Coordinates of C-alpha atoms in Angstrom, one line a residue:
Chain E
M30 CA 107.3 116.3 141.6
S31 CA 104.9 116.8 138.7
T32 CA 103.8 114.0 136.6
R33 CA 102.5 114.2 133.0
V34 CA 100.3 111.6 131.3
A35 CA 101.8 110.3 128.1
T36 CA 99.6 111.0 125.0
A37 CA 99.6 109.8 121.4
S38 CA 101.7 112.8 120.3
D39 CA 104.6 111.3 122.3
L40 CA 104.9 108.2 120.1
P41 CA 107.3 108.4 117.1
T42 CA 105.6 109.5 113.9
L43 CA 105.8 106.0 112.4
L44 CA 104.0 104.4 115.3
R45 CA 101.3 107.1 115.0
W46 CA 100.6 106.3 111.4
R47 CA 97.0 105.1 110.6
P48 CA 95.5 104.4 107.2
S49 CA 93.2 107.1 106.1
A50 CA 89.4 106.5 105.8
R51 CA 89.7 106.9 102.1
A52 CA 92.4 104.2 101.8
L53 CA 90.3 101.8 104.0
K54 CA 87.2 102.4 101.8
G55 CA 89.3 101.7 98.8
A56 CA 90.7 98.5 100.3
L57 CA 87.2 97.4 101.3
G58 CA 85.8 98.1 97.7
L59 CA 88.7 96.0 96.3
F60 CA 88.0 93.1 98.8
L61 CA 84.3 93.1 97.9
L62 CA 85.1 93.0 94.1
L63 CA 87.4 90.0 94.7
V64 CA 84.7 88.2 96.7
L65 CA 82.1 88.9 94.0
W66 CA 84.4 87.7 91.3
Q67 CA 85.2 84.5 93.2
I68 CA 81.5 83.8 93.8
S69 CA 80.6 84.5 90.3
V70 CA 82.9 81.7 88.9
P71 CA 80.8 78.6 89.9
L72 CA 77.6 80.6 89.1
I73 CA 78.7 81.2 85.6
G74 CA 80.0 77.7 85.4
V75 CA 82.5 77.9 82.4
S76 CA 86.1 76.6 82.3
S77 CA 88.9 78.7 83.7
Y78 CA 90.1 79.3 80.1
F79 CA 87.1 81.5 79.6
Y80 CA 86.8 83.0 83.1
P81 CA 89.6 82.4 85.5
S82 CA 88.9 82.9 89.2
P83 CA 91.0 85.1 91.5
L84 CA 92.6 82.0 92.9
D85 CA 93.6 81.0 89.3
V86 CA 95.0 84.4 88.7
L87 CA 96.9 84.4 92.0
R88 CA 98.4 81.0 91.1
A89 CA 99.4 82.3 87.7
F90 CA 100.9 85.4 89.4
G91 CA 103.0 83.1 91.7
D92 CA 104.0 81.0 88.8
L93 CA 105.2 84.0 86.7
I94 CA 107.2 85.3 89.7
E95 CA 108.8 82.0 90.4
K96 CA 109.9 81.6 86.8
G97 CA 111.4 85.1 86.7
I98 CA 109.1 86.1 83.9
L99 CA 106.9 88.9 85.5
P100 CA 109.8 90.9 87.0
V101 CA 111.6 91.0 83.6
Y102 CA 108.5 91.9 81.7
A103 CA 107.4 94.6 84.2
L104 CA 110.9 96.2 84.1
D105 CA 111.0 96.0 80.3
S106 CA 107.7 97.8 80.2
L107 CA 108.8 100.4 82.8
G108 CA 112.1 101.1 81.0
R109 CA 110.4 101.5 77.6
Y110 CA 107.8 103.8 79.1
T111 CA 110.3 106.0 80.9
A112 CA 112.4 106.4 77.8
G113 CA 109.4 107.0 75.4
V114 CA 108.0 109.7 77.7
A115 CA 111.4 111.4 78.0
I116 CA 111.9 111.5 74.2
G117 CA 108.3 112.4 73.5
T118 CA 108.3 115.3 76.0
T119 CA 111.6 116.7 74.8
V120 CA 110.4 116.6 71.1
G121 CA 107.0 118.0 72.0
I122 CA 108.4 120.9 74.0
A123 CA 110.8 121.8 71.2
L124 CA 108.2 121.7 68.5
G125 CA 105.7 123.5 70.6
L126 CA 108.1 126.3 71.3
L127 CA 109.0 126.5 67.7
I128 CA 105.4 126.6 66.4
G129 CA 104.3 129.0 69.2
L130 CA 107.1 131.5 68.7
N131 CA 107.6 131.4 64.9
R132 CA 104.7 132.3 62.5
L133 CA 106.3 130.7 59.5
A134 CA 106.8 127.4 61.4
A135 CA 103.2 127.6 62.6
K136 CA 102.0 128.1 59.0
L137 CA 104.1 125.3 57.6
L138 CA 103.9 122.7 60.5
G139 CA 100.4 123.5 61.9
P140 CA 98.3 121.7 59.2
L141 CA 100.7 118.7 59.2
I142 CA 100.5 118.4 62.9
N143 CA 96.7 118.5 62.9
F144 CA 96.7 115.9 60.1
F145 CA 99.0 113.5 62.0
Y146 CA 97.2 114.1 65.3
A147 CA 94.1 112.3 63.8
I148 CA 96.1 109.2 63.0
V149 CA 96.3 107.1 66.1
E150 CA 99.6 105.5 67.0
V151 CA 98.1 101.9 66.6
A152 CA 97.7 102.6 62.9
W153 CA 101.4 103.4 62.6
I154 CA 102.8 100.4 64.4
P155 CA 102.6 97.9 61.5
L156 CA 104.5 100.4 59.3
F157 CA 107.0 101.0 62.1
V158 CA 107.5 97.2 62.3
I159 CA 108.3 97.1 58.5
W160 CA 110.8 100.0 58.9
W161 CA 112.4 99.0 62.1
G162 CA 111.3 95.4 62.9
Y163 CA 110.1 94.2 66.2
G164 CA 111.7 95.6 69.3
L165 CA 112.8 98.7 71.2
K166 CA 113.1 101.2 68.3
T167 CA 109.6 100.6 67.1
I168 CA 108.1 100.8 70.6
L169 CA 110.0 104.0 71.4
V170 CA 109.0 105.7 68.2
A171 CA 105.4 104.7 68.8
L172 CA 105.5 106.1 72.4
T173 CA 107.2 109.3 71.3
Y174 CA 104.4 109.8 68.8
V175 CA 101.8 109.3 71.5
V176 CA 103.4 111.7 74.0
L177 CA 104.3 114.3 71.5
F178 CA 100.9 115.7 70.7
P179 CA 99.6 116.7 74.2
V180 CA 102.9 118.2 75.1
L181 CA 103.2 120.0 71.8
F182 CA 99.6 121.5 71.9
N183 CA 99.9 122.5 75.5
T184 CA 103.3 124.1 75.0
M185 CA 102.1 125.9 71.9
T186 CA 99.0 127.2 73.7
G187 CA 101.1 128.3 76.6
V188 CA 103.4 130.3 74.4
R189 CA 100.5 132.0 72.6
T190 CA 98.8 133.0 75.8
V191 CA 101.8 134.6 77.5
P192 CA 100.4 138.1 78.2
Q193 CA 101.9 140.6 75.6
V194 CA 102.3 143.1 78.4
Y195 CA 105.1 140.9 80.0
I196 CA 107.0 140.8 76.7
N197 CA 106.5 144.6 76.2
A198 CA 107.8 145.2 79.7
A199 CA 110.9 143.2 79.1
L200 CA 111.5 144.8 75.7
A201 CA 111.1 148.3 77.3
L202 CA 113.8 147.2 79.8
G203 CA 116.1 146.4 76.9
A204 CA 115.8 142.6 77.0
S205 CA 117.1 140.6 74.0
R206 CA 115.0 137.9 72.3
L207 CA 116.9 135.2 74.1
Q208 CA 116.5 137.0 77.4
I209 CA 112.7 137.3 76.8
L210 CA 112.5 133.5 75.9
R211 CA 114.5 132.5 79.0
E212 CA 113.2 135.0 81.5
V213 CA 109.6 135.6 80.4
I214 CA 108.2 133.1 78.0
L215 CA 109.7 129.8 79.5
P216 CA 108.6 130.5 83.1
A217 CA 105.1 131.5 81.9
V218 CA 104.8 128.4 79.7
L219 CA 106.0 125.9 82.3
P220 CA 102.6 125.1 83.9
N221 CA 101.2 124.3 80.4
I222 CA 104.2 122.1 79.6
L223 CA 103.7 120.2 82.9
T224 CA 100.0 119.8 82.2
G225 CA 100.8 118.4 78.7
F226 CA 103.4 116.2 80.2
R227 CA 100.9 114.8 82.7
V228 CA 98.4 114.0 79.9
G229 CA 101.0 112.6 77.6
A230 CA 102.4 110.3 80.3
G231 CA 98.9 108.9 80.8
F232 CA 98.4 108.3 77.0
A233 CA 101.9 106.8 76.8
F234 CA 101.0 104.0 79.2
R235 CA 98.0 102.9 77.1
G236 CA 100.2 103.3 73.9
L237 CA 102.9 101.1 75.5
I238 CA 100.6 98.2 76.0
F239 CA 99.3 98.4 72.3
A240 CA 102.9 98.7 71.1
E241 CA 104.0 95.6 73.1
M242 CA 101.2 93.5 72.0
I243 CA 102.1 94.1 68.5
A244 CA 105.8 94.7 68.2
A245 CA 107.5 93.3 71.3
K246 CA 108.7 89.9 72.6
S247 CA 108.6 91.0 76.3
G248 CA 106.7 93.4 78.5
L249 CA 103.2 93.4 80.1
G250 CA 101.4 94.0 76.8
Y251 CA 103.2 91.0 75.3
L252 CA 102.3 88.9 78.4
I253 CA 98.6 89.8 77.7
F254 CA 98.9 88.8 74.1
E255 CA 101.0 85.7 74.8
G256 CA 98.6 84.5 77.5
T257 CA 95.7 84.5 75.1
A258 CA 97.7 82.9 72.3
N259 CA 98.8 80.1 74.6
H260 CA 95.4 79.5 76.1
Q261 CA 96.6 80.9 79.4
T262 CA 93.9 83.4 80.2
D263 CA 94.9 83.6 83.8
R264 CA 98.3 85.0 82.7
T265 CA 96.4 87.5 80.5
V266 CA 94.5 88.7 83.6
V267 CA 97.8 88.8 85.5
G268 CA 99.1 91.1 82.8
M269 CA 96.1 93.3 82.9
I270 CA 96.2 93.6 86.8
C271 CA 99.9 94.4 86.7
M272 CA 99.2 97.1 84.2
G273 CA 96.7 98.7 86.4
L274 CA 99.0 98.4 89.5
L275 CA 102.0 99.8 87.6
W276 CA 100.0 102.8 86.4
L277 CA 98.7 103.4 90.0
F278 CA 102.3 103.3 91.2
I279 CA 103.6 105.7 88.5
D280 CA 100.6 108.1 89.0
N281 CA 100.6 108.2 92.8
V282 CA 104.3 108.1 93.4
Y283 CA 105.6 110.4 90.7
L284 CA 103.0 112.2 88.5
K285 CA 100.5 113.4 91.2
P286 CA 103.1 114.7 93.6
F287 CA 104.9 116.3 90.6
E288 CA 101.7 118.0 89.6
R289 CA 101.1 119.1 93.2
A290 CA 104.5 120.6 93.5
T291 CA 104.3 122.5 90.3
V292 CA 101.0 123.1 88.5
E293 CA 98.7 123.2 91.4
R294 CA 101.1 125.3 93.5
W295 CA 101.1 127.8 90.6
G296 CA 97.3 127.9 90.7
Q297 CA 96.7 126.5 87.3
V298 CA 94.7 123.6 88.6
T299 CA 92.6 123.3 91.7
T300 CA 91.7 120.0 93.3
A301 CA 88.4 119.3 95.2
E302 CA 90.4 119.5 98.5
A303 CA 91.8 122.9 97.7
R304 CA 88.3 124.2 96.8
E305 CA 86.9 123.2 100.3
Chain H
M4 CA 118.8 118.9 109.5
K5 CA 116.7 121.1 107.1
H6 CA 118.8 119.7 104.1
W7 CA 117.1 116.3 104.7
G8 CA 113.6 117.7 104.4
W9 CA 113.4 116.7 100.7
L10 CA 113.6 113.0 101.9
R11 CA 110.0 113.4 103.1
H12 CA 108.7 113.8 99.5
R13 CA 107.1 110.6 98.2
P14 CA 108.9 110.3 94.9
V15 CA 112.2 110.6 96.8
W16 CA 111.8 108.1 99.5
V17 CA 110.0 105.6 97.3
T18 CA 112.8 105.8 94.8
A19 CA 115.4 105.5 97.6
L20 CA 113.6 102.4 98.9
L21 CA 113.5 100.9 95.5
L22 CA 117.2 101.5 94.9
L23 CA 117.9 100.0 98.3
G24 CA 115.9 96.9 97.5
W25 CA 117.7 96.6 94.2
A26 CA 121.1 97.0 95.8
A27 CA 120.2 94.3 98.4
Y28 CA 118.9 91.9 95.7
S29 CA 122.1 92.5 93.6
G30 CA 124.3 91.7 96.7
W31 CA 122.3 88.5 97.4
S32 CA 122.4 87.4 93.8
L33 CA 126.1 87.9 93.6
V34 CA 126.7 85.7 96.7
A35 CA 124.1 83.1 95.5
A36 CA 125.7 82.9 92.1
G37 CA 129.0 81.9 93.7
H38 CA 127.3 78.9 95.2
K39 CA 125.7 77.9 91.9
L40 CA 128.8 78.2 89.6
S41 CA 132.1 78.5 91.5
A42 CA 135.4 79.9 90.1
D43 CA 136.9 76.4 90.7
E44 CA 134.4 74.8 88.3
I45 CA 135.1 77.4 85.6
G46 CA 138.9 77.4 85.7
D47 CA 140.6 79.4 83.0
A48 CA 138.2 78.6 80.3
G49 CA 136.9 81.3 78.1
K50 CA 133.8 79.4 77.1
I51 CA 132.2 76.5 78.9
H52 CA 129.5 73.9 78.4
I53 CA 126.8 74.0 81.1
E54 CA 123.8 72.2 82.4
I55 CA 121.3 74.7 83.7
V56 CA 118.9 73.4 86.4
L57 CA 115.7 75.2 87.0
G58 CA 112.9 74.5 89.6
F59 CA 110.4 74.0 86.8
E60 CA 110.3 73.0 83.1
P61 CA 111.7 75.8 81.0
E62 CA 109.2 77.8 78.9
A63 CA 109.8 79.8 75.7
F64 CA 110.9 82.8 77.8
H65 CA 113.8 80.8 79.3
I66 CA 114.6 79.0 76.0
T67 CA 114.9 82.3 74.2
R68 CA 117.4 83.6 76.9
F69 CA 119.4 80.4 76.8
Q70 CA 119.7 80.6 73.0
N71 CA 121.1 84.1 73.3
L72 CA 123.9 82.8 75.6
G73 CA 125.3 79.8 73.6
R74 CA 124.3 76.8 71.6
L75 CA 121.2 75.3 73.1
I76 CA 121.7 71.5 72.5
K77 CA 118.8 69.9 74.4
V78 CA 116.2 70.3 77.2
E79 CA 115.5 67.4 79.5
G80 CA 112.9 67.9 82.1
R81 CA 114.0 70.8 84.3
S82 CA 117.5 71.0 82.7
A83 CA 118.7 72.8 79.7
F84 CA 122.2 71.9 78.1
L85 CA 124.2 74.6 76.4
M86 CA 127.6 74.6 74.7
D87 CA 130.1 77.4 74.1
V88 CA 128.7 79.8 76.7
P89 CA 131.0 82.7 77.6
V90 CA 132.1 82.6 81.2
D91 CA 130.7 86.0 82.0
A92 CA 127.4 85.1 80.5
A93 CA 127.3 82.0 82.6
R94 CA 128.1 84.0 85.8
D95 CA 125.4 86.5 84.9
L96 CA 122.9 83.7 84.4
A97 CA 123.8 82.2 87.8
R98 CA 122.7 85.5 89.4
R99 CA 119.2 84.9 88.3
Y100 CA 117.0 83.8 91.3
W101 CA 115.0 81.4 89.1
V102 CA 118.1 79.3 88.2
Q103 CA 118.6 76.6 90.8
D104 CA 122.0 75.4 89.8
I105 CA 124.5 75.5 87.0
A106 CA 126.8 72.5 86.5
I107 CA 129.7 72.1 84.0
W108 CA 128.7 69.7 81.3
P109 CA 131.3 67.8 79.2
G110 CA 129.3 68.5 76.1
L111 CA 128.3 66.2 73.2
Q112 CA 131.7 64.6 72.9
G113 CA 131.7 63.7 76.6

C-alpha cells in the first residue's frame, strides 16, 4: 500500500490564502502612521479641537455609527457619485463622438468646450445653488460637469485617431456610415472612452466632496463641513478618512479590475508588472 | 461549472457579498421593527402619535428626519415626541437600528 505525504496544495484554496508581502507592508506603514500620530498628540500639546488623536477619531467613528449618521452619509455620497459618473460619462461620450465625427460640430462646440473646461466646477456651484437650490440636482449637475471633460476629450481624441485605412477598408467593402460607426469607429474608440471614464471617475470623487460641502445637507463632504462648524474636529477627520477608504474601495474593487479587463488587455496601458 | 467562473472576479463577488449583507440587514431590521412597534399597538389608525426612544440624545441629523415624518412636538432627553405620523413612516422608522423603541403617545390632549 503506497502512502503519500499531504502537502499544502491539498488544502482548500481558502485555507491556503496568505496576505501578500505588499499588503503586509502597507498594513505596517499604516500602523506606524497611527503610532506616530498618537505619540505626536501629547508632544504638540494642544486641545483635541485643534489636533484630535487617533483614539478621539475612533471614538467619533463609533459614535457616528451608533447614531446611524455615518452609514446614511456614506450611502448618500456613494449614490450621488454613481449617478453623477453615469450621467457625465453618457453625456461625455455623446458629445465626444459628435465633435470627433462632425467638423461643423467641432468648429461650433470646440471653442466653447475649451472655454468651459477652464472654469472649475467649484466656481459653478454657487450659481447652481441659486438655480436649483441645495440638494441632489445641484450635486448631480456639478458631478456631470466634472466627469464630462475627461470623457469627452478622450472620446474625441479616440475618434480622430482611428486609422483612416480601417475606414477606407470598410467603405471599400460597401459599409454604410452607420455600419462604419458601429463596426469600426466605436470598437476602436472604446479604450479611449474607458481611459476617460477612469480619469473622470477619479475627478468626480473630489468634485463630490466639494459639492457636498457647499450644496448638501448629508454626505461625507457635509460631515467634514459640519464637523468643523460644530467644533467637532474629530468628526471632520472621520469624514476625511471615510472619503479615503471609500475611494480605495471604489478604485480597487471596481475601477482597477475594469481597467485590467479592458484597457490593459487591449494593450493601451502597461503596468509595471506587465513590463517585467 | 464554467458558467460560475465569472464569480471569481472581484467586482462580482464583492457586490454579491454586499447585496447579501444588505439582504441580511433588511431581514433583521424587519423582525426588530416588529418588536419596537407592533401591529396591535397601531391598530387601524392611519396616523399615530409616537414617542421615539433612542440610545442617545438626538442630534440635528435625527431631528431633521423626525420633522420630515410628522409634527415634532418636543424632545426630552433621549426621547422625541411626534404627532400625526403616517403608520408606514412609523414602521419604516422602527427599522432603523439606532431607534431603540417606539411607543404610542396620547399626544398633547392626552
